[in-house]
Amino acid sequence: MPLANVEELVKGILTGDRRMIARAISVAENNPLEAQRLIAAVYPRTGRAHVVGLTGAGGVGKSTLAEKIIHEYRRRDKTVGVVAVDPTSPFTGGAFLGDRIRMQELTGDEGVFIRSMATRNYVGGIAKATRNAVRILDAAGKDVVLVEAVGAGQSEVEIVKVAHTVVVMHAPGLGNEIQAIKAGIMEIADIFVVNKADRENAAKTATDIQGILQLGGKEGGWKVPVLKTIALTGEGVAELVDKIGEHRQFLQSGGGTEREAMRIETELVEAVKDKVAEAVFFGLRKREKFQELLKKIIDREIDPASAADELLRKMGID
Amino acid sequence: MPMEKKIRVLIAKPGLDSHDRGAKVVARALRDAGMEVIYTGLRQTPEQIAETALQEDVDVVGLSILSGAHKTLFPKIMTLLKKKGLEDVMVFAGGIIPEEDVPELKRIGIKEIFGPGTPTERIVQYVLSNISERS
């Protein structure tokens, strides 16, 4: 098939053409210039889907729970887009994307579109293109877009920049129970889930999380609930989907305005940074001054930060 | 900043056999060669395989089969791929496939068949040198 151009892709997205949606997500991953034109064209049609982020350490059952959440939304007649992120190897640049293993059954369902995505060394638990993939699925008319982040530690908090509702998962018996979730990931949770709730110590894990949550307390009046699920059997999933709905209500009734503004501001600042960096680096290496300063740094005549200042002054950026 | 285009590969196991060691070894070799490999697990229907290839926008599909059902399943997969507009996707196969079935499988569009004991390096090289140029 000849490659579709941006106009065709946009038309395809807006009519829900699955092939075009898939191609468009590849454009978002591979081609920043075309991706910008594409997103510019569909942007007015975004903002309708509820974006749910699912994160937590590796092995807590994210993919299994994701599958059950999607089934629950389908039972409620909602269409669902999924972006499942897995890590890229920093050594080979390759990736093994295995989240679909648990979602096989959903592949035949026309109301579900699943895309696996490698991080391509973007840090923070998602990929750089995740945000735009979400927008494409949103513009394609999906009611819910679920983002499954990379098995997370304390710093995988980028999910908060793409999701309206962040569900943080934990499971009993992972060792070093609460330490692992104290900072960072704890703070981004809108809903906490203790999965594998049939295991020993599940109740204690839930109580411990509750205890820590009470120390902080999220601003804006939303009380972060701690739910229990057994993803394998689907137990607790309906309640979780209800809670996600409640959180959406809370956001829509004004609770989310500040956060949305912050999210957009962050994205705008990042976009400016990216473009400045691109513009600067494009010409930087060609400059004589750059080579000269490189040598000076090597010879210990100047330190890197001062050299950077000098370059920026030279370029008229202070 | 320009991002690098990655080769995306779907490694799929059609049919009912439950041995995916070979599939995983190939998946790993392709990943280690810098590709993004989507693995979907056992017992996939032709429809699931074709639809996964579509949603994941892969460049390559690798089919692994040990059950002997390739003569019924592979034509179905090839037909569905075409029906979904994926005729530019390169398809290769591996597993237990008798020599006499190879010409027919190639006729329906399967580019190459790798038998047991094929060094993974050969598969990697084959994919790298036969991949069609896409965006």
Short mmCIF file of C-alpha atoms in Angstrom, two decimals:
data_model
loop_
_atom_site.label_atom_id
_atom_site.label_comp_id
_atom_site.label_asym_id
_atom_site.label_seq_id
_atom_site.Cartn_x
_atom_site.Cartn_y
_atom_site.Cartn_z
CA MET A 1 0.00 0.00 0.00
CA PRO A 2 1.33 3.43 -0.80
CA LEU A 3 1.82 5.50 2.29
CA ALA A 4 -1.10 7.62 3.28
CA ASN A 5 -0.50 11.34 3.44
CA VAL A 6 -1.43 13.45 6.43
CA GLU A 7 -4.80 14.49 4.98
CA GLU A 8 -5.79 10.88 4.37
CA LEU A 9 -4.66 9.93 7.85
CA VAL A 10 -6.69 12.71 9.43
CA LYS A 11 -9.79 11.71 7.49
CA GLY A 12 -9.20 8.08 8.42
CA ILE A 13 -8.81 8.89 12.11
CA LEU A 14 -11.97 10.95 12.23
CA THR A 15 -13.98 8.17 10.55
CA GLY A 16 -12.50 5.54 12.85
CA ASP A 17 -10.61 3.68 10.09
CA ARG A 18 -8.47 1.21 12.02
CA ARG A 19 -5.70 0.95 9.44
CA MET A 20 -5.35 4.73 9.32
CA ILE A 21 -5.36 5.01 13.12
CA ALA A 22 -2.53 2.46 13.23
CA ARG A 23 -0.55 4.29 10.54
CA ALA A 24 -1.10 7.61 12.30
CA ILE A 25 0.30 6.28 15.57
CA SER A 26 3.41 5.14 13.65
CA VAL A 27 3.74 8.65 12.25
CA ALA A 28 3.52 9.99 15.81
CA GLU A 29 6.36 7.65 16.75
CA ASN A 30 8.62 8.12 13.74
CA ASN A 31 8.09 11.46 12.14
CA PRO A 32 7.84 14.53 14.37
CA LEU A 33 7.16 16.99 11.55
CA GLU A 34 4.28 15.03 10.04
CA ALA A 35 3.05 14.20 13.52
CA GLN A 36 2.78 17.89 14.29
CA ARG A 37 0.63 18.52 11.20
CA LEU A 38 -1.48 15.50 12.00
CA ILE A 39 -2.10 16.46 15.61
CA ALA A 40 -2.77 20.07 14.63
CA ALA A 41 -5.54 18.82 12.35
CA VAL A 42 -7.22 16.47 14.84
CA TYR A 43 -6.64 18.56 17.98
CA PRO A 44 -10.02 20.32 17.86
CA ARG A 45 -11.67 16.89 17.90
CA THR A 46 -9.81 15.71 21.00
CA GLY A 47 -10.64 16.16 24.66
CA ARG A 48 -13.68 13.92 24.67
CA ALA A 49 -12.18 10.62 25.80
CA HIS A 50 -11.51 9.92 29.43
CA VAL A 51 -7.84 9.01 29.71
CA VAL A 52 -7.02 6.48 32.40
CA GLY A 53 -3.42 5.72 33.35
CA LEU A 54 -2.46 2.43 34.90
CA THR A 55 0.90 2.13 36.61
CA GLY A 56 2.70 0.15 39.28
CA ALA A 57 5.74 -2.04 39.74
CA GLY A 58 6.44 -4.92 37.40
CA GLY A 59 4.54 -8.04 38.36
CA VAL A 60 1.60 -6.40 40.15
CA GLY A 61 -0.74 -7.52 37.37
CA LYS A 62 -1.15 -4.42 35.20
CA SER A 63 -1.87 -6.18 31.92
CA THR A 64 -4.22 -8.65 33.54
CA LEU A 65 -6.14 -5.88 35.27
CA ALA A 66 -6.12 -3.77 32.11
CA GLU A 67 -7.80 -6.60 30.22
CA LYS A 68 -10.51 -6.88 32.87
CA ILE A 69 -11.05 -3.11 32.94
CA ILE A 70 -11.50 -3.08 29.17
CA HIS A 71 -14.04 -5.92 29.34
CA GLU A 72 -15.91 -4.00 32.04
CA TYR A 73 -16.07 -0.88 29.86
CA ARG A 74 -17.26 -2.98 26.94
CA ARG A 75 -20.05 -4.36 29.13
CA ARG A 76 -21.01 -0.75 29.74
CA ASP A 77 -21.04 -0.08 25.99
CA LYS A 78 -17.95 2.12 26.00
CA THR A 79 -15.38 1.92 23.25
CA VAL A 80 -11.78 1.68 24.43
CA GLY A 81 -8.38 2.60 23.04
CA VAL A 82 -5.30 1.16 24.70
CA VAL A 83 -1.68 2.26 24.61
CA ALA A 84 0.48 -0.37 26.31
CA VAL A 85 4.03 0.79 26.93
CA ASP A 86 7.03 -1.49 27.42
CA PRO A 87 10.70 -0.56 27.79
CA THR A 88 13.21 -0.27 24.98
CA SER A 89 16.57 -1.87 25.66
CA PRO A 90 19.11 0.92 26.11
CA PHE A 91 21.76 -1.41 24.72
CA THR A 92 20.23 -2.72 21.50
CA GLY A 93 17.38 -0.27 20.90
CA GLY A 94 15.05 -3.23 20.52
CA ALA A 95 11.99 -4.01 22.59
CA PHE A 96 9.84 -6.99 23.48
CA LEU A 97 6.22 -5.87 23.61
CA GLY A 98 4.20 -8.52 25.37
CA ASP A 99 1.20 -6.76 26.86
CA ARG A 100 -1.15 -8.19 24.25
CA ILE A 101 -0.56 -11.72 25.55
CA ARG A 102 -3.15 -11.02 28.22
CA MET A 103 -5.49 -9.19 25.87
CA GLN A 104 -5.84 -11.76 23.09
CA GLU A 105 -9.59 -12.05 23.35
CA LEU A 106 -10.06 -8.34 22.82
CA THR A 107 -8.31 -8.32 19.47
CA GLY A 108 -11.46 -9.35 17.60
CA ASP A 109 -13.61 -6.67 19.23
CA GLU A 110 -14.28 -3.72 16.93
CA GLY A 111 -14.87 -1.45 19.91
CA VAL A 112 -11.31 -1.91 21.13
CA PHE A 113 -8.05 -0.72 19.60
CA ILE A 114 -4.82 -1.83 21.25
CA ARG A 115 -1.41 -0.48 20.43
CA SER A 116 1.86 -1.64 21.97
CA MET A 117 4.52 1.02 22.24
CA ALA A 118 8.20 0.91 23.16
CA THR A 119 9.61 3.73 25.30
CA ARG A 120 12.44 4.36 22.83
CA ASN A 121 14.47 5.48 25.80
CA TYR A 122 12.10 8.22 26.86
CA VAL A 123 12.22 8.26 30.63
CA GLY A 124 9.34 8.37 33.04
CA GLY A 125 7.39 5.22 32.24
CA ILE A 126 5.76 6.16 28.94
CA ALA A 127 7.02 6.92 25.43
CA LYS A 128 7.42 10.34 23.90
CA ALA A 129 4.71 9.48 21.37
CA THR A 130 2.26 8.19 23.98
CA ARG A 131 0.56 11.55 24.37
CA ASN A 132 -0.10 11.88 20.66
CA ALA A 133 -1.21 8.25 20.36
CA VAL A 134 -3.77 9.04 23.06
CA ARG A 135 -4.94 12.05 21.06
CA ILE A 136 -5.31 9.98 17.90
CA LEU A 137 -7.47 7.41 19.72
CA ASP A 138 -9.43 10.22 21.34
CA ALA A 139 -10.07 11.90 17.99
CA ALA A 140 -11.04 8.51 16.56
CA GLY A 141 -13.95 8.53 18.98
CA LYS A 142 -12.87 6.15 21.72
CA ASP A 143 -14.83 6.81 24.92
CA VAL A 144 -11.98 5.69 27.15
CA VAL A 145 -8.26 5.59 26.45
CA LEU A 146 -6.28 3.38 28.79
CA VAL A 147 -2.54 3.92 29.06
CA GLU A 148 -0.61 1.07 30.62
CA ALA A 149 2.74 2.46 31.73
CA VAL A 150 6.03 0.62 32.05
CA GLY A 151 6.44 -1.34 35.28
CA ALA A 152 7.23 1.58 37.48
CA GLY A 153 9.43 2.55 40.33
CA GLN A 154 9.47 5.86 42.10
CA SER A 155 10.32 8.06 39.17
CA GLU A 156 7.94 6.71 36.54
CA VAL A 157 5.47 9.52 36.98
CA GLU A 158 5.12 10.92 33.46
CA ILE A 159 1.77 9.16 33.23
CA VAL A 160 0.29 12.05 35.17
CA LYS A 161 0.92 14.26 32.15
CA VAL A 162 -1.29 12.21 29.86
CA ALA A 163 -3.96 10.69 32.09
CA HIS A 164 -6.99 12.31 33.70
CA THR A 165 -7.26 9.54 36.23
CA VAL A 166 -4.15 7.75 37.43
CA VAL A 167 -4.61 4.29 38.92
CA VAL A 168 -1.56 3.11 40.86
CA MET A 169 -1.37 -0.60 41.49
CA HIS A 170 0.36 -2.46 44.24
CA ALA A 171 0.32 -6.05 45.41
CA PRO A 172 1.06 -7.71 48.72
CA GLY A 173 4.31 -9.59 49.10
CA LEU A 174 6.39 -7.55 46.69
CA GLY A 175 8.88 -6.96 49.43
CA ASN A 176 9.85 -3.72 51.03
CA GLU A 177 6.14 -3.07 50.89
CA ILE A 178 5.48 0.57 51.32
CA GLN A 179 8.96 2.02 50.91
CA ALA A 180 8.76 1.50 47.19
CA ILE A 181 5.69 3.64 46.77
CA LYS A 182 6.24 6.41 49.26
CA ALA A 183 7.56 9.09 46.99
CA GLY A 184 6.65 10.05 43.48
CA ILE A 185 4.33 7.33 42.40
CA MET A 186 2.32 7.65 45.60
CA GLU A 187 1.70 11.30 44.92
CA ILE A 188 0.30 10.81 41.45
CA ALA A 189 -2.37 8.29 42.44
CA ASP A 190 -6.01 9.27 42.07
CA ILE A 191 -7.02 5.74 42.88
CA PHE A 192 -4.97 3.09 44.61
CA VAL A 193 -5.47 -0.56 43.84
CA VAL A 194 -4.13 -3.44 45.89
CA ASN A 195 -4.23 -6.31 43.45
CA LYS A 196 -3.91 -10.01 44.28
CA ALA A 197 -6.18 -9.26 47.20
CA ASP A 198 -6.64 -12.96 47.87
CA ARG A 199 -3.07 -13.14 49.05
CA GLU A 200 -1.86 -13.08 52.58
CA ASN A 201 -1.24 -9.57 53.91
CA ALA A 202 -3.49 -7.87 51.34
CA ALA A 203 -5.52 -6.22 54.07
CA LYS A 204 -2.39 -5.00 55.81
CA THR A 205 -0.98 -3.61 52.56
CA ALA A 206 -4.21 -1.71 51.98
CA THR A 207 -4.22 -0.35 55.53
CA ASP A 208 -0.58 0.72 55.25
CA ILE A 209 -1.28 2.60 52.02
CA GLN A 210 -4.33 4.20 53.58
CA GLY A 211 -2.13 5.30 56.47
CA ILE A 212 0.40 7.00 54.26
CA LEU A 213 -2.32 8.64 52.19
CA GLN A 214 -3.79 10.18 55.29
CA LEU A 215 -0.47 11.83 56.03
CA GLY A 216 -0.49 13.68 52.74
CA GLY A 217 -3.98 14.18 51.43
CA LYS A 218 -4.49 15.28 47.87
CA GLU A 219 -5.38 18.88 47.22
CA GLY A 220 -8.74 19.85 45.80
CA GLY A 221 -11.07 17.65 47.78
CA TRP A 222 -10.62 14.28 46.11
CA LYS A 223 -10.04 11.59 48.67
CA VAL A 224 -7.80 8.92 47.15
CA PRO A 225 -9.54 5.58 47.64
CA VAL A 226 -7.71 2.31 48.20
CA LEU A 227 -9.49 -0.53 46.40
CA LYS A 228 -8.84 -4.24 46.37
CA THR A 229 -8.92 -6.35 43.23
CA ILE A 230 -8.16 -9.86 42.08
CA ALA A 231 -7.34 -9.22 38.45
CA LEU A 232 -7.25 -12.91 37.55
CA THR A 233 -10.89 -13.44 38.49
CA GLY A 234 -12.08 -9.90 37.84
CA GLU A 235 -13.10 -9.36 41.43
CA GLY A 236 -13.34 -5.69 42.35
CA VAL A 237 -13.02 -4.50 38.75
CA ALA A 238 -16.59 -3.19 38.46
CA GLU A 239 -16.03 -1.13 41.63
CA LEU A 240 -12.77 0.19 40.20
CA VAL A 241 -14.47 1.27 36.98
CA ASP A 242 -17.20 2.93 39.08
CA LYS A 243 -14.52 4.81 41.02
CA ILE A 244 -12.82 5.93 37.82
CA GLY A 245 -16.22 7.28 36.75
CA GLU A 246 -16.59 9.12 40.06
CA HIS A 247 -13.18 10.66 39.62
CA ARG A 248 -14.16 11.81 36.16
CA GLN A 249 -17.27 13.42 37.63
CA PHE A 250 -15.12 15.13 40.22
CA LEU A 251 -12.79 16.48 37.52
CA GLN A 252 -15.66 17.68 35.37
CA SER A 253 -17.38 19.45 38.20
CA GLY A 254 -14.37 21.72 38.56
CA GLY A 255 -11.93 19.59 40.52
CA GLY A 256 -9.70 19.08 37.50
CA THR A 257 -9.37 22.59 36.12
CA GLU A 258 -6.14 23.41 37.87
CA ARG A 259 -4.55 20.10 36.98
CA GLU A 260 -5.58 20.40 33.35
CA ALA A 261 -4.08 23.88 33.18
CA MET A 262 -0.88 22.59 34.71
CA ARG A 263 -0.74 19.71 32.28
CA ILE A 264 -1.14 22.00 29.31
CA GLU A 265 1.42 24.44 30.64
CA THR A 266 3.93 21.63 31.10
CA GLU A 267 3.35 20.43 27.58
CA LEU A 268 3.73 23.90 26.12
CA VAL A 269 6.97 24.47 28.01
CA GLU A 270 8.26 21.07 26.87
CA ALA A 271 7.35 21.80 23.27
CA VAL A 272 9.24 25.10 23.42
CA LYS A 273 12.23 23.39 25.01
CA ASP A 274 12.26 20.70 22.33
CA LYS A 275 12.10 23.22 19.54
CA VAL A 276 14.75 25.48 21.01
CA ALA A 277 17.02 22.50 21.57
CA GLU A 278 16.44 21.35 18.02
CA ALA A 279 17.13 24.77 16.55
CA VAL A 280 20.22 25.27 18.66
CA PHE A 281 21.75 21.84 18.15
CA PHE A 282 21.12 21.97 14.46
CA GLY A 283 23.65 24.74 14.01
CA LEU A 284 25.77 24.24 17.07
CA ARG A 285 28.22 21.65 15.84
CA LYS A 286 29.00 23.64 12.75
CA ARG A 287 30.18 26.64 14.72
CA GLU A 288 33.89 27.23 15.03
CA LYS A 289 33.36 28.54 18.52
CA PHE A 290 31.83 25.17 19.49
CA GLN A 291 34.90 23.23 18.39
CA GLU A 292 37.16 25.76 20.03
CA LEU A 293 35.33 25.49 23.33
CA LEU A 294 35.30 21.71 23.15
CA LYS A 295 39.06 21.78 23.00
CA LYS A 296 39.27 24.25 25.85
CA ILE A 297 37.12 22.01 28.04
CA ILE A 298 39.32 19.04 27.27
CA ASP A 299 42.39 21.12 28.16
CA ARG A 300 40.71 22.18 31.42
CA GLU A 301 40.80 25.83 30.39
CA ILE A 302 37.07 26.20 30.89
CA ASP A 303 34.30 24.16 32.52
CA PRO A 304 31.32 22.88 30.49
CA ALA A 305 28.66 25.14 32.06
CA SER A 306 30.69 28.32 31.50
CA ALA A 307 31.40 27.21 27.95
CA ALA A 308 27.67 26.77 27.40
CA ASP A 309 27.07 30.33 28.66
CA GLU A 310 29.67 31.63 26.26
CA LEU A 311 28.06 29.80 23.33
CA LEU A 312 24.62 31.09 24.21
CA ARG A 313 25.88 34.69 24.44
CA LYS A 314 27.48 34.21 21.06
CA MET A 315 24.13 33.05 19.67
CA GLY A 316 22.27 35.93 21.23
CA ILE A 317 20.42 33.83 23.79
CA ASP A 318 21.02 34.88 27.35
CA MET B 1 14.75 16.01 16.93
CA PRO B 2 14.47 13.25 14.35
CA MET B 3 13.44 9.89 15.71
CA GLU B 4 14.73 6.70 14.28
CA LYS B 5 12.31 4.45 12.46
CA LYS B 6 12.22 1.00 14.04
CA ILE B 7 11.35 -2.25 12.36
CA ARG B 8 8.21 -3.61 13.99
CA VAL B 9 7.67 -7.35 13.95
CA LEU B 10 4.74 -9.47 15.06
CA ILE B 11 5.68 -12.97 16.17
CA ALA B 12 2.51 -15.02 16.19
CA LYS B 13 1.56 -18.57 16.98
CA PRO B 14 -1.46 -19.75 15.04
CA GLY B 15 -3.18 -22.99 15.81
CA LEU B 16 -3.38 -25.24 18.79
CA ASP B 17 0.11 -26.41 19.63
CA SER B 18 1.45 -25.05 22.87
CA HIS B 19 5.18 -24.89 22.31
CA ASP B 20 6.45 -21.38 21.91
CA ARG B 21 10.09 -21.81 22.78
CA GLY B 22 11.10 -21.38 19.14
CA ALA B 23 8.89 -18.32 18.73
CA LYS B 24 10.40 -16.73 21.83
CA VAL B 25 13.96 -17.46 20.74
CA VAL B 26 13.29 -15.76 17.39
CA ALA B 27 11.51 -12.86 19.12
CA ARG B 28 14.48 -12.35 21.36
CA ALA B 29 16.98 -12.48 18.50
CA LEU B 30 15.01 -9.85 16.56
CA ARG B 31 14.74 -7.67 19.64
CA ASP B 32 18.46 -7.94 20.23
CA ALA B 33 18.95 -6.82 16.64
CA GLY B 34 17.16 -3.58 17.57
CA MET B 35 13.64 -4.37 16.40
CA GLU B 36 10.37 -3.84 18.26
CA VAL B 37 8.85 -7.27 18.62
CA ILE B 38 5.21 -7.78 19.50
CA TYR B 39 4.50 -11.20 20.91
CA THR B 40 0.91 -12.27 21.43
CA GLY B 41 1.10 -15.68 23.03
CA LEU B 42 -0.28 -19.05 22.07
CA ARG B 43 -3.30 -20.21 20.10
CA GLN B 44 -4.06 -17.21 17.95
CA THR B 45 -6.78 -17.37 15.34
CA PRO B 46 -5.97 -16.11 11.82
CA GLU B 47 -8.32 -13.17 12.45
CA GLN B 48 -6.52 -12.23 15.68
CA ILE B 49 -3.15 -12.38 13.94
CA ALA B 50 -4.22 -10.24 11.00
CA GLU B 51 -5.99 -7.73 13.23
CA THR B 52 -2.98 -7.49 15.57
CA ALA B 53 -0.72 -6.89 12.56
CA LEU B 54 -3.05 -4.08 11.52
CA GLN B 55 -3.35 -2.37 14.92
CA GLU B 56 0.36 -2.65 15.60
CA ASP B 57 1.24 -1.44 12.09
CA VAL B 58 4.01 -4.00 11.77
CA ASP B 59 6.45 -4.31 8.89
CA VAL B 60 6.97 -8.03 9.36
CA VAL B 61 4.92 -10.98 10.59
CA GLY B 62 6.68 -14.17 11.70
CA LEU B 63 4.45 -17.24 12.05
CA SER B 64 5.54 -20.17 14.18
CA ILE B 65 3.71 -23.44 13.87
CA LEU B 66 4.42 -26.99 15.03
CA SER B 67 0.99 -28.56 14.81
CA GLY B 68 0.94 -29.38 11.11
CA ALA B 69 -2.04 -27.12 10.44
CA HIS B 70 -0.06 -24.63 8.33
CA LYS B 71 -1.77 -25.71 5.11
CA THR B 72 -5.15 -24.59 6.43
CA LEU B 73 -4.12 -21.71 8.69
CA PHE B 74 -1.49 -19.89 6.61
CA PRO B 75 -3.74 -19.33 3.56
CA LYS B 76 -6.42 -17.91 5.87
CA ILE B 77 -3.91 -15.55 7.46
CA MET B 78 -2.60 -14.40 4.08
CA THR B 79 -6.14 -13.78 2.79
CA LEU B 80 -7.06 -11.77 5.88
CA LEU B 81 -3.89 -9.69 5.71
CA LYS B 82 -4.71 -8.76 2.12
CA LYS B 83 -8.31 -8.04 3.01
CA LYS B 84 -7.13 -5.59 5.66
CA GLY B 85 -4.84 -3.83 3.22
CA LEU B 86 -1.62 -5.27 4.63
CA GLU B 87 -0.22 -6.80 1.47
CA ASP B 88 3.03 -4.88 1.93
CA VAL B 89 3.77 -6.66 5.21
CA MET B 90 6.53 -9.25 4.88
CA VAL B 91 5.52 -12.67 6.20
CA PHE B 92 7.93 -15.44 7.11
CA ALA B 93 7.30 -18.72 8.85
CA GLY B 94 9.09 -21.28 10.94
CA GLY B 95 8.50 -24.50 12.81
CA ILE B 96 7.75 -27.98 11.56
CA ILE B 97 6.90 -27.54 7.90
CA PRO B 98 7.61 -30.39 5.44
CA GLU B 99 9.78 -29.54 2.46
CA GLU B 100 7.04 -30.48 -0.02
CA ASP B 101 4.68 -27.81 1.40
CA VAL B 102 7.14 -24.97 0.91
CA PRO B 103 6.40 -24.15 -2.77
CA GLU B 104 2.68 -23.78 -2.09
CA LEU B 105 3.30 -21.57 0.95
CA LYS B 106 5.62 -19.36 -1.06
CA ARG B 107 3.03 -19.18 -3.81
CA ILE B 108 0.48 -17.70 -1.41
CA GLY B 109 2.95 -15.00 -0.40
CA ILE B 110 5.01 -16.33 2.49
CA LYS B 111 8.44 -15.03 1.72
CA GLU B 112 10.63 -17.55 3.51
CA ILE B 113 10.31 -20.66 5.63
CA PHE B 114 12.87 -21.43 8.31
CA GLY B 115 13.11 -25.01 9.49
CA PRO B 116 14.27 -26.31 12.87
CA GLY B 117 17.87 -25.53 13.67
CA THR B 118 18.05 -22.36 11.58
CA PRO B 119 20.57 -20.05 13.26
CA THR B 120 18.69 -17.00 14.53
CA GLU B 121 21.33 -14.82 12.95
CA ARG B 122 20.13 -16.00 9.53
CA ILE B 123 16.56 -14.95 10.32
CA VAL B 124 17.74 -11.56 11.56
CA GLN B 125 19.80 -11.03 8.41
CA TYR B 126 16.91 -12.15 6.22
CA VAL B 127 14.53 -9.66 7.82
CA LEU B 128 17.04 -6.82 7.65
CA SER B 129 17.83 -7.34 3.99
CA ASN B 130 14.30 -8.04 2.76
CA ILE B 131 12.35 -5.41 4.58
CA SER B 132 10.43 -3.16 2.22
CA GLU B 133 11.05 0.54 2.60
CA ARG B 134 8.25 2.16 4.54
CA SER B 135 8.04 5.40 6.44
#
